[in-house]
Amino acid sequence: MNWLSMVANRLIWFVPTLLGLLAIVFTLSRVVPIDPAFLAAGENASVEQVQKVRERFGFDKPLPVQFLNYVRDVAQGNFGVSMFTQQPIVNDLATRLPATLELTLVAVLIAALIGIPLGVLCGLHRNSWLDHVLRVVTVSGLAVASFWFAMQLQFLFSMKLGWLPLSGRMEGFPPEPVTGLMVVDALIAGDGEALASALRHMILPAVTLALPAAATVVRFTRNGVIGVINSPSVAYQTAMGFPRRVIIWKYVLRMALTATVTQLGLIFGILLAGAVVVETVFDWPGLGAYAVRSILQSDYNAVMGFTLCTGALFVFINLLVDMLQAAIDPRGAA
Amino acid sequence: MDLVKRFARDKAALLGATLLGLLIIAAIFAPWLAPYPNDVFDFHIERRLLAPAPEALMGTDRMGSDIFSRLLFGARITLMLAGIAVGSALLIGVPIGLIAGYYQSWFSDALMRVAEIFLAVPQIVLAIAIAQTLGPSIQNVILALSLTYWPFWARLVYAETRSMRNEVFVESAVALGASPWRVIVLHILPNIASPIIVRTSIGMGATILTAATLGFLGLGAPPPTPEWGRMIAESREYLPEAWWYALAPGIAIFLTVLGFNLFGDGLRDILDPRTRRSV
């Protein structure tokens, strides 16, 4: 019952949170000194043309009316038209989502495959040389500016050594889009060349994105393992004479990993924020690069669409994580 | 005294403190330490893009200015920017957290909801949007960072205040007739100061990274301001020839953020035993 009321409480707040987010972004986009209609009409537009654009986009109405109209449109799945691509925002976001999704998934995979085993090793061999080395590496990984790290990787691996492509997602013709994930599509099409190209383009951005996430995973997993090892239940099992191997594999790892799972929301946030920068540096045609370009071009509808989309995704993932956490450990549910 | 000794035994924290000390020295004494203090604004086209050499330790940039000199002045901008931004975020976030945590009503719920809305999107996206809206300048970057970071402190202080609310010493202060104002400022605030201080040190690191990213995207101070993120952005078109151009500012950002993070970790160990990292 407690769990259900927690979920219900979070669900009730879902819509107001998104509305608040919309209000913030909307206010931002309307206090600018630049006239959006003027921007959309182009530099050489006449006064009448600008006026027409203003009426077409509803910029001539009072702000609260504009906001209500916008909320009504969004509720119907209409985010408006991008002033630069001239496409509905929903289409723009939909075509770019798979690229970001693919990059993020690969980064999560790298972060988990590297971070969890290393974190467990550090936790089990506390204060060993490995623990000390990895502490330096993880603290450093969280202190590097990702755009700079990305540039250094580009410099070394594509400009100097020529091993990997500088930017982009694919060279030559992309495979027939089915899922939008290039690697998967290339596999479906059985196109080995496209698959190799997609993977080669993926390595540098995915590694850049995975670095801070992997550092976070190592730290949480390590602390989780240490917390469990020091717990009374493990002391009891040791006293009962269970072999160390059984204790570690059967109890410590399982309990420690649930602690890591609950940090997924944080890790997702790191990745999403990272994607904005990494996609920009690597010309990766995803949501992050789209957002930066839209912001720099004052394309408000696009910015609002992106913010809402990310916000909804983020709130939703945090809700899932909270539900998961409450299900695993009912003590924290409130 | 005991605290200082314990801090000094922690090598990582000591390294953090040293890095921060160097940063502060660089910021204060930039005009005297810099071999070419005028190179913040001066340019010498005939000396552009020179590799590191004894007369230009970290090379020269696209305008022929000495990168080392510009780097030192950049420390001033970085410290000032992050200091004011984090200071303002504290000034907004701490009172909101205290009030919302002390008075438990629909109003405190609403305040925290507003904070959560701000936390619902990645900070960098909100900061880019605000900075772009207001136009590129240092003041606007500071404003953008303060507006995006206050919820972190509001949420932290809120949670800490709520747990203090039920402590016996707070109850007895209330029973003795202390005004809410007195209870909050004299009894609660000193007891939750440690986590605030720790988070402030780590928050400085995060703020510096975000500020550098804004500079990199061209949303920070206009050229020729020697802002580290902007210096890295400028260097992009001169790769791979001018490899040294981005190297120095990137390492400067790294060491600064590392300094704040290590210092914060060390502070946490001595100030806030509950959340001590397991050593």
XYZ file of C-alpha atoms in Angstrom:
613
model
C 0.000 0.000 0.000
C 2.835 2.292 0.922
C 4.488 1.592 -2.400
C 1.281 2.282 -4.309
C 0.707 5.610 -2.577
C 4.296 6.633 -3.337
C 3.797 5.852 -7.022
C 0.416 7.595 -7.074
C 1.924 10.670 -5.426
C 4.694 10.813 -8.025
C 2.268 10.282 -10.912
C 0.027 13.118 -9.687
C 3.036 15.452 -9.771
C 4.160 14.315 -13.237
C 1.934 16.670 -15.241
C 2.376 19.775 -12.998
C 6.147 19.272 -13.161
C 6.055 19.236 -16.951
C 3.745 22.269 -17.010
C 6.159 24.114 -14.731
C 9.038 23.180 -16.992
C 7.088 24.471 -19.996
C 6.316 27.715 -18.158
C 9.989 28.302 -17.361
C 11.149 27.664 -20.912
C 8.253 29.626 -22.361
C 9.032 32.635 -20.166
C 12.679 32.401 -21.187
C 11.838 32.281 -24.861
C 9.570 35.325 -24.637
C 11.698 37.735 -22.603
C 14.363 37.862 -25.286
C 15.149 41.208 -26.804
C 15.054 39.712 -30.321
C 11.695 39.588 -32.097
C 11.132 35.923 -33.020
C 8.886 36.864 -35.941
C 11.634 39.018 -37.353
C 14.071 36.107 -37.122
C 11.691 33.673 -38.760
C 10.796 35.996 -41.621
C 14.430 36.436 -42.568
C 16.724 39.421 -42.830
C 15.288 40.961 -45.976
C 11.618 40.679 -45.034
C 9.426 43.756 -45.284
C 7.417 45.086 -42.351
C 4.255 43.480 -43.757
C 5.946 40.113 -44.154
C 7.147 40.217 -40.547
C 3.606 41.126 -39.464
C 2.229 38.147 -41.407
C 4.678 35.778 -39.769
C 3.777 37.255 -36.397
C 0.099 36.527 -36.958
C 0.759 33.073 -38.389
C 2.736 31.992 -35.306
C 0.445 33.865 -32.907
C 3.171 36.168 -31.607
C 0.745 39.116 -31.685
C -1.473 37.668 -28.908
C -0.943 38.404 -25.181
C 1.641 36.128 -23.527
C -0.754 34.128 -21.304
C -2.896 33.378 -24.362
C 0.209 32.291 -26.287
C 1.167 30.021 -23.393
C -2.286 28.424 -23.147
C -2.346 27.910 -26.911
C 1.054 26.297 -26.726
C 0.043 23.973 -23.875
C -3.096 22.995 -25.800
C -1.043 22.208 -28.897
C 1.490 20.189 -26.927
C -1.287 18.187 -25.285
C -2.412 17.250 -28.808
C 1.115 16.180 -29.704
C 1.809 19.300 -31.752
C 5.051 21.048 -30.778
C 4.877 23.581 -33.593
C 7.136 24.045 -36.590
C 10.860 24.658 -36.438
C 11.655 28.047 -37.914
C 14.798 26.773 -39.534
C 14.168 23.254 -40.740
C 10.516 24.209 -41.537
C 9.561 20.747 -40.261
C 7.184 19.917 -37.417
C 9.273 19.730 -34.223
C 7.883 16.274 -33.517
C 9.376 15.007 -36.789
C 12.700 16.720 -36.077
C 12.896 15.173 -32.633
C 11.768 11.767 -33.873
C 14.398 11.612 -36.617
C 17.168 12.561 -34.191
C 16.115 10.502 -31.205
C 17.511 7.151 -32.488
C 20.998 8.631 -32.955
C 21.080 9.870 -29.356
C 19.525 6.646 -28.107
C 22.133 4.523 -29.882
C 25.014 6.621 -28.576
C 23.646 6.678 -25.029
C 22.951 2.941 -24.962
C 26.475 2.115 -26.116
C 27.862 4.534 -23.521
C 25.781 2.915 -20.756
C 27.021 -0.479 -21.903
C 30.655 0.664 -21.812
C 30.170 2.354 -18.429
C 28.532 -0.735 -16.931
C 30.908 -3.305 -18.453
C 33.950 -1.377 -17.260
C 32.560 0.317 -14.165
C 30.820 -2.530 -12.344
C 33.663 -5.105 -12.396
C 36.238 -2.470 -11.476
C 34.012 -1.121 -8.720
C 33.526 -4.617 -7.299
C 37.278 -5.297 -7.423
C 37.998 -2.022 -5.632
C 35.404 -2.754 -2.993
C 36.686 -6.263 -2.366
C 40.343 -5.198 -2.298
C 39.986 -1.967 -0.434
C 43.148 0.136 -0.112
C 45.042 -2.109 -2.523
C 47.156 -0.472 -5.226
C 44.310 -1.073 -7.705
C 41.894 0.773 -5.426
C 44.242 3.727 -5.128
C 44.963 3.892 -8.862
C 41.284 3.682 -9.730
C 40.398 6.339 -7.184
C 42.755 8.729 -8.987
C 41.315 7.695 -12.358
C 37.673 8.099 -11.319
C 38.201 11.440 -9.605
C 40.052 12.596 -12.722
C 37.355 11.255 -15.038
C 34.816 13.477 -13.318
C 37.055 16.555 -13.540
C 37.783 16.500 -17.293
C 35.821 18.877 -19.519
C 34.166 16.485 -21.980
C 34.489 18.863 -24.952
C 38.230 19.075 -24.357
C 38.602 15.319 -23.896
C 36.651 14.816 -27.144
C 38.994 17.175 -28.997
C 42.081 15.381 -27.666
C 40.662 12.023 -28.806
C 39.928 13.494 -32.237
C 43.414 14.936 -32.401
C 45.134 11.677 -31.467
C 43.021 8.964 -33.086
C 41.736 10.652 -36.214
C 44.092 13.493 -37.078
C 47.426 12.011 -36.022
C 46.977 8.244 -36.240
C 44.119 8.225 -38.750
C 42.572 5.158 -37.128
C 39.062 6.495 -36.602
C 36.793 8.999 -38.378
C 36.776 12.579 -37.112
C 33.025 13.076 -36.842
C 29.624 12.080 -38.171
C 27.775 8.802 -37.951
C 28.407 6.951 -41.193
C 30.202 7.259 -44.490
C 28.706 6.108 -47.769
C 25.082 5.049 -47.897
C 23.403 4.240 -44.600
C 21.527 0.929 -44.408
C 17.773 0.778 -44.903
C 16.348 2.463 -41.761
C 14.301 0.030 -39.692
C 15.026 0.887 -36.080
C 17.029 4.063 -36.737
C 19.919 2.531 -34.792
C 22.642 2.291 -37.453
C 24.359 -0.727 -35.956
C 21.125 -2.688 -35.704
C 19.982 -1.599 -39.157
C 23.293 -2.645 -40.682
C 22.953 -6.033 -39.004
C 19.396 -6.441 -40.321
C 20.488 -5.469 -43.826
C 23.467 -7.812 -43.533
C 25.686 -4.954 -44.690
C 29.122 -5.618 -43.194
C 30.663 -2.462 -44.585
C 27.982 -0.230 -43.078
C 28.283 -2.052 -39.766
C 32.040 -1.474 -39.627
C 31.576 2.188 -40.545
C 28.861 2.691 -37.936
C 30.983 1.080 -35.223
C 34.079 3.055 -36.161
C 32.141 6.334 -35.997
C 30.683 5.323 -32.671
C 33.889 4.650 -30.726
C 35.173 8.149 -29.945
C 31.859 9.810 -29.019
C 30.742 6.783 -26.992
C 34.026 6.672 -25.060
C 33.851 10.410 -24.335
C 30.291 10.058 -23.134
C 31.009 6.944 -21.084
C 33.987 8.361 -19.172
C 32.175 10.339 -16.437
C 29.403 7.746 -16.260
C 31.921 4.910 -15.812
C 33.711 6.885 -13.091
C 30.406 7.334 -11.264
C 29.527 3.642 -11.598
C 32.916 2.595 -10.187
C 32.491 4.851 -7.151
C 28.942 3.744 -6.367
C 29.642 0.050 -6.904
C 32.753 0.227 -4.733
C 30.940 1.992 -1.904
C 27.991 -0.367 -2.255
C 30.230 -3.433 -1.951
C 32.055 -1.990 1.058
C 28.773 -1.107 2.731
C 27.474 -4.660 2.322
C 30.732 -6.309 3.426
C 30.628 -4.295 6.660
C 26.970 -5.129 7.299
C 25.895 -7.384 10.192
C 24.341 -9.929 7.816
C 27.712 -10.622 6.176
C 29.375 -10.807 9.594
C 26.730 -13.361 10.559
C 27.259 -15.419 7.423
C 31.012 -15.370 7.982
C 30.508 -16.483 11.566
C 28.266 -19.300 10.341
C 31.179 -20.528 8.274
C 29.927 -19.870 4.749
C 32.854 -19.890 2.313
C 33.924 -16.376 1.282
C 33.236 -17.227 -2.373
C 29.586 -17.984 -1.628
C 29.147 -14.918 0.534
C 30.561 -12.643 -2.158
C 28.803 -14.108 -5.167
C 25.512 -14.861 -3.539
C 24.999 -12.000 -1.093
C 27.472 -9.169 -1.454
C 27.253 -8.699 -5.214
C 23.489 -8.947 -5.342
C 22.974 -6.420 -2.564
C 25.669 -4.082 -3.837
C 24.322 -4.091 -7.394
C 20.858 -3.076 -6.281
C 22.539 -0.058 -4.725
C 24.060 0.752 -8.114
C 20.744 0.312 -9.913
C 19.209 3.045 -7.798
C 21.803 5.476 -9.142
C 20.600 4.944 -12.723
C 18.688 8.218 -12.667
C 21.845 10.119 -11.849
C 23.832 8.278 -14.516
C 21.159 8.946 -17.103
C 21.327 12.646 -16.219
C 25.101 12.617 -16.689
C 24.707 10.975 -20.096
C 21.987 13.311 -21.283
C 23.954 16.395 -20.279
C 27.060 14.864 -21.833
C 25.280 14.105 -25.105
C 24.544 17.797 -25.619
C 28.261 18.588 -25.675
C 29.631 15.381 -27.201
C 27.195 15.416 -30.113
C 28.144 19.010 -30.848
C 31.866 18.253 -30.984
C 31.488 15.056 -33.041
C 28.725 16.365 -35.354
C 26.583 13.480 -34.191
C 23.107 14.032 -35.683
C 21.202 13.508 -32.418
C 18.985 15.459 -30.036
C 21.857 17.117 -28.181
C 23.407 18.690 -31.268
C 19.907 19.666 -32.402
C 19.255 21.388 -29.072
C 22.502 23.368 -29.151
C 21.894 24.458 -32.738
C 18.299 25.444 -32.006
C 19.334 27.442 -28.951
C 22.090 29.252 -30.854
C 19.657 30.047 -33.699
C 16.908 31.183 -31.305
C 14.558 28.530 -32.691
C 12.186 28.656 -29.718
C 9.705 26.001 -30.699
C 12.527 23.549 -31.185
C 14.140 24.486 -27.865
C 10.869 24.088 -26.003
C 10.176 20.776 -27.727
C 13.592 19.449 -26.805
C 13.403 20.674 -23.203
C 9.975 19.171 -22.710
C 11.041 15.899 -24.313
C 14.181 15.611 -22.161
C 12.353 16.745 -19.041
C 9.583 14.188 -19.538
C 12.115 11.431 -20.174
C 14.169 12.437 -17.143
C 11.179 12.694 -14.784
C 9.896 9.356 -16.107
C 13.226 7.590 -15.570
C 13.524 8.997 -12.061
C 10.010 7.776 -11.357
C 10.959 4.292 -12.579
C 14.118 4.327 -10.464
C 12.167 5.456 -7.387
C 9.616 2.693 -7.940
C 12.408 0.173 -8.334
C 14.167 1.446 -5.228
C 10.978 1.393 -3.171
C 10.292 -2.155 -4.341
C 13.814 -3.297 -3.449
C 14.091 -1.429 -0.164
C 10.711 -0.431 1.304
C 12.341 1.471 4.183
C 13.045 4.524 2.039
C 9.533 4.812 0.586
C 7.770 7.943 1.725
C 43.471 21.731 15.407
C 42.630 18.086 15.349
C 40.571 18.673 12.200
C 43.486 20.347 10.441
C 45.773 17.454 11.346
C 43.298 14.891 10.056
C 42.889 16.868 6.849
C 46.665 17.095 6.399
C 47.032 13.310 6.723
C 44.702 12.820 3.746
C 47.093 13.093 0.790
C 44.340 13.536 -1.795
C 42.722 16.370 0.147
C 46.108 17.988 0.564
C 46.694 17.774 -3.185
C 43.295 19.419 -3.699
C 44.182 22.211 -1.289
C 47.522 22.719 -3.041
C 45.875 22.959 -6.463
C 43.379 25.499 -5.141
C 46.202 27.446 -3.518
C 48.054 27.619 -6.835
C 44.878 28.710 -8.591
C 44.303 31.521 -6.108
C 47.941 32.643 -6.376
C 47.668 32.636 -10.171
C 44.471 34.680 -10.002
C 45.755 37.272 -7.537
C 49.249 37.720 -8.948
C 48.453 37.256 -12.656
C 49.773 40.701 -13.689
C 53.138 40.007 -12.007
C 53.457 36.308 -12.840
C 52.545 36.657 -16.502
C 55.589 37.128 -18.763
C 53.446 39.202 -21.174
C 50.681 40.746 -19.044
C 49.492 42.922 -21.917
C 48.773 39.917 -24.128
C 45.231 39.688 -22.783
C 44.375 42.447 -25.261
C 47.498 42.877 -27.401
C 48.129 40.840 -30.488
C 51.280 40.239 -32.502
C 50.342 38.638 -35.806
C 53.988 37.952 -36.662
C 54.250 35.633 -33.636
C 51.017 33.715 -34.141
C 50.738 29.968 -33.495
C 54.274 29.459 -32.233
C 54.983 26.116 -30.556
C 56.015 26.139 -26.875
C 59.543 27.584 -26.479
C 61.466 29.312 -23.673
C 60.072 32.721 -24.647
C 56.476 31.405 -24.794
C 56.204 28.480 -22.383
C 52.853 27.220 -23.628
C 53.084 28.593 -27.153
C 51.129 31.447 -28.713
C 47.559 31.575 -29.994
C 45.951 32.679 -33.263
C 46.561 36.345 -32.394
C 50.183 35.764 -31.414
C 49.393 36.249 -27.723
C 51.239 34.270 -25.077
C 48.948 31.411 -23.961
C 50.578 31.132 -20.503
C 49.895 34.801 -19.752
C 46.291 34.521 -20.906
C 45.875 31.358 -18.853
C 46.889 33.169 -15.661
C 44.361 35.924 -16.268
C 41.804 33.227 -17.102
C 42.170 31.942 -13.535
C 40.735 35.262 -12.341
C 37.701 34.925 -14.574
C 37.135 31.304 -13.607
C 37.343 31.975 -9.863
C 35.237 35.106 -9.991
C 32.619 33.512 -12.209
C 32.235 30.340 -10.158
C 32.531 32.202 -6.862
C 29.748 34.677 -7.600
C 27.529 32.071 -9.272
C 27.828 29.571 -6.420
C 27.504 32.371 -3.863
C 24.239 33.554 -5.433
C 22.954 29.987 -5.742
C 23.654 29.577 -2.006
C 21.897 32.863 -1.198
C 18.791 31.709 -3.068
C 18.874 28.011 -2.216
C 19.780 27.978 1.487
C 16.979 30.302 2.736
C 14.420 28.487 0.571
C 15.576 25.125 1.896
C 15.545 26.359 5.517
C 12.080 27.876 5.307
C 10.570 24.985 3.366
C 12.129 22.480 5.740
C 11.155 24.272 8.948
C 7.534 25.107 8.110
C 5.904 21.990 6.781
C 2.937 23.158 4.777
C 1.623 23.238 1.230
C 3.916 26.199 0.701
C 7.083 24.233 1.424
C 5.807 21.463 -0.863
C 5.294 24.025 -3.599
C 8.765 25.522 -3.100
C 10.368 22.102 -3.393
C 8.301 21.303 -6.476
C 9.659 24.426 -8.141
C 13.172 23.279 -7.235
C 12.461 19.851 -8.731
C 11.216 21.379 -11.953
C 14.569 23.080 -12.321
C 16.269 19.748 -11.653
C 14.110 17.973 -14.245
C 16.342 18.930 -17.171
C 20.117 18.618 -17.345
C 21.635 21.785 -15.861
C 23.707 22.425 -18.963
C 20.619 22.642 -21.203
C 18.913 25.173 -18.945
C 22.134 27.163 -18.563
C 22.685 27.269 -22.347
C 19.094 28.398 -22.889
C 19.299 31.164 -20.270
C 22.738 32.362 -21.374
C 21.671 32.449 -25.016
C 18.462 34.298 -24.187
C 20.260 36.984 -22.221
C 23.128 37.387 -24.672
C 26.805 36.485 -24.368
C 28.524 38.208 -21.434
C 30.156 37.196 -18.167
C 27.298 38.656 -16.089
C 24.754 36.610 -17.993
C 26.776 33.428 -17.594
C 26.836 34.066 -13.833
C 23.088 34.694 -13.827
C 22.443 31.536 -15.868
C 24.566 29.424 -13.534
C 22.984 30.850 -10.349
C 19.497 30.243 -11.697
C 20.281 26.644 -12.620
C 22.243 25.641 -9.511
C 20.187 27.019 -6.586
C 17.861 23.955 -6.468
C 20.794 21.710 -5.497
C 21.324 23.640 -2.280
C 17.604 24.140 -1.685
C 17.045 20.370 -1.810
C 20.046 19.573 0.372
C 19.194 22.183 3.031
C 15.529 21.160 2.925
C 16.333 17.517 3.679
C 18.823 18.423 6.424
C 16.463 20.942 8.036
C 13.614 18.456 8.079
C 15.679 15.907 9.930
C 16.868 18.604 12.395
C 13.271 19.700 13.009
C 12.677 16.588 15.132
C 15.904 16.783 17.133
C 15.503 17.230 20.869
C 17.583 20.408 21.048
C 15.369 22.080 18.461
C 12.234 20.996 20.299
C 13.575 22.347 23.576
C 14.525 25.660 21.977
C 10.971 25.949 20.669
C 9.575 24.946 24.077
C 11.672 27.659 25.728
C 9.897 30.177 23.547
C 12.584 30.853 20.942
C 11.221 32.524 17.809
C 11.292 30.474 14.589
C 13.853 32.920 13.202
C 16.123 32.318 16.208
C 15.719 28.542 16.006
C 16.517 28.490 12.290
C 19.529 30.802 12.370
C 21.101 29.942 15.733
C 20.186 26.280 16.194
C 19.537 24.633 12.837
C 21.873 26.472 10.458
C 25.101 25.846 12.442
C 24.241 22.160 12.649
C 23.718 21.720 8.935
C 26.678 23.890 7.904
C 29.013 20.939 7.231
C 27.101 19.350 4.355
C 26.539 22.810 2.868
C 30.275 23.568 2.934
C 31.149 20.187 1.427
C 28.592 20.543 -1.346
C 29.806 24.066 -2.050
C 33.340 22.861 -2.757
C 32.128 20.104 -5.092
C 29.565 22.493 -6.588
C 32.356 24.918 -7.483
C 33.937 22.173 -9.623
C 30.670 21.403 -11.408
C 29.980 25.104 -11.971
C 33.430 25.647 -13.478
C 32.869 22.763 -15.913
C 29.483 24.171 -16.951
C 30.885 27.686 -17.293
C 33.715 26.369 -19.482
C 31.173 24.522 -21.629
C 29.180 27.737 -22.087
C 32.405 29.489 -23.081
C 33.233 26.664 -25.475
C 29.828 27.028 -27.173
C 30.429 30.763 -27.586
C 27.924 31.821 -24.904
C 30.452 33.216 -22.445
C 32.379 36.441 -22.453
C 33.133 37.914 -25.904
C 36.726 37.784 -27.254
C 39.419 38.651 -26.374
C 38.445 37.633 -22.804
C 40.941 34.915 -21.786
C 38.202 32.508 -20.668
C 39.479 28.919 -20.715
C 36.488 27.338 -22.483
C 36.567 29.997 -25.193
C 40.320 29.504 -25.670
C 39.689 25.801 -26.342
C 36.899 26.623 -28.804
C 39.211 29.026 -30.679
C 41.863 26.344 -30.954
C 39.622 23.884 -32.800
C 40.259 25.210 -36.292
C 44.033 25.084 -35.786
C 44.187 21.362 -35.057
C 46.133 19.206 -35.726
C 48.999 21.692 -36.358
C 48.682 23.796 -33.172
C 48.402 20.864 -30.740
C 49.524 23.023 -27.793
C 46.745 25.573 -28.213
C 43.996 23.587 -26.431
C 46.333 21.610 -24.203
C 47.094 24.251 -21.572
C 43.548 25.604 -20.990
C 42.158 22.046 -20.906
C 44.668 20.978 -18.283
C 43.971 24.171 -16.334
C 40.244 23.369 -16.209
C 41.020 19.786 -15.242
C 43.365 20.719 -12.375
C 40.961 23.355 -11.059
C 37.949 21.040 -11.000
C 40.101 18.245 -9.591
C 41.272 20.610 -6.842
C 37.727 21.506 -5.787
C 36.549 17.872 -5.905
C 39.476 16.499 -3.870
C 39.190 19.366 -1.393
C 35.453 18.720 -1.049
C 36.015 14.968 -0.521
C 38.587 15.742 2.162
C 36.256 18.207 3.878
C 33.468 15.650 3.858
C 35.648 13.133 5.657
C 36.443 15.470 8.521
C 33.218 17.502 8.706
C 30.459 15.103 7.855
C 31.171 11.625 9.200
C 27.746 10.276 8.204
C 28.430 10.523 4.488
C 32.116 9.753 4.806
C 33.417 7.860 1.804
C 34.311 4.388 2.958
C 38.059 4.170 3.351
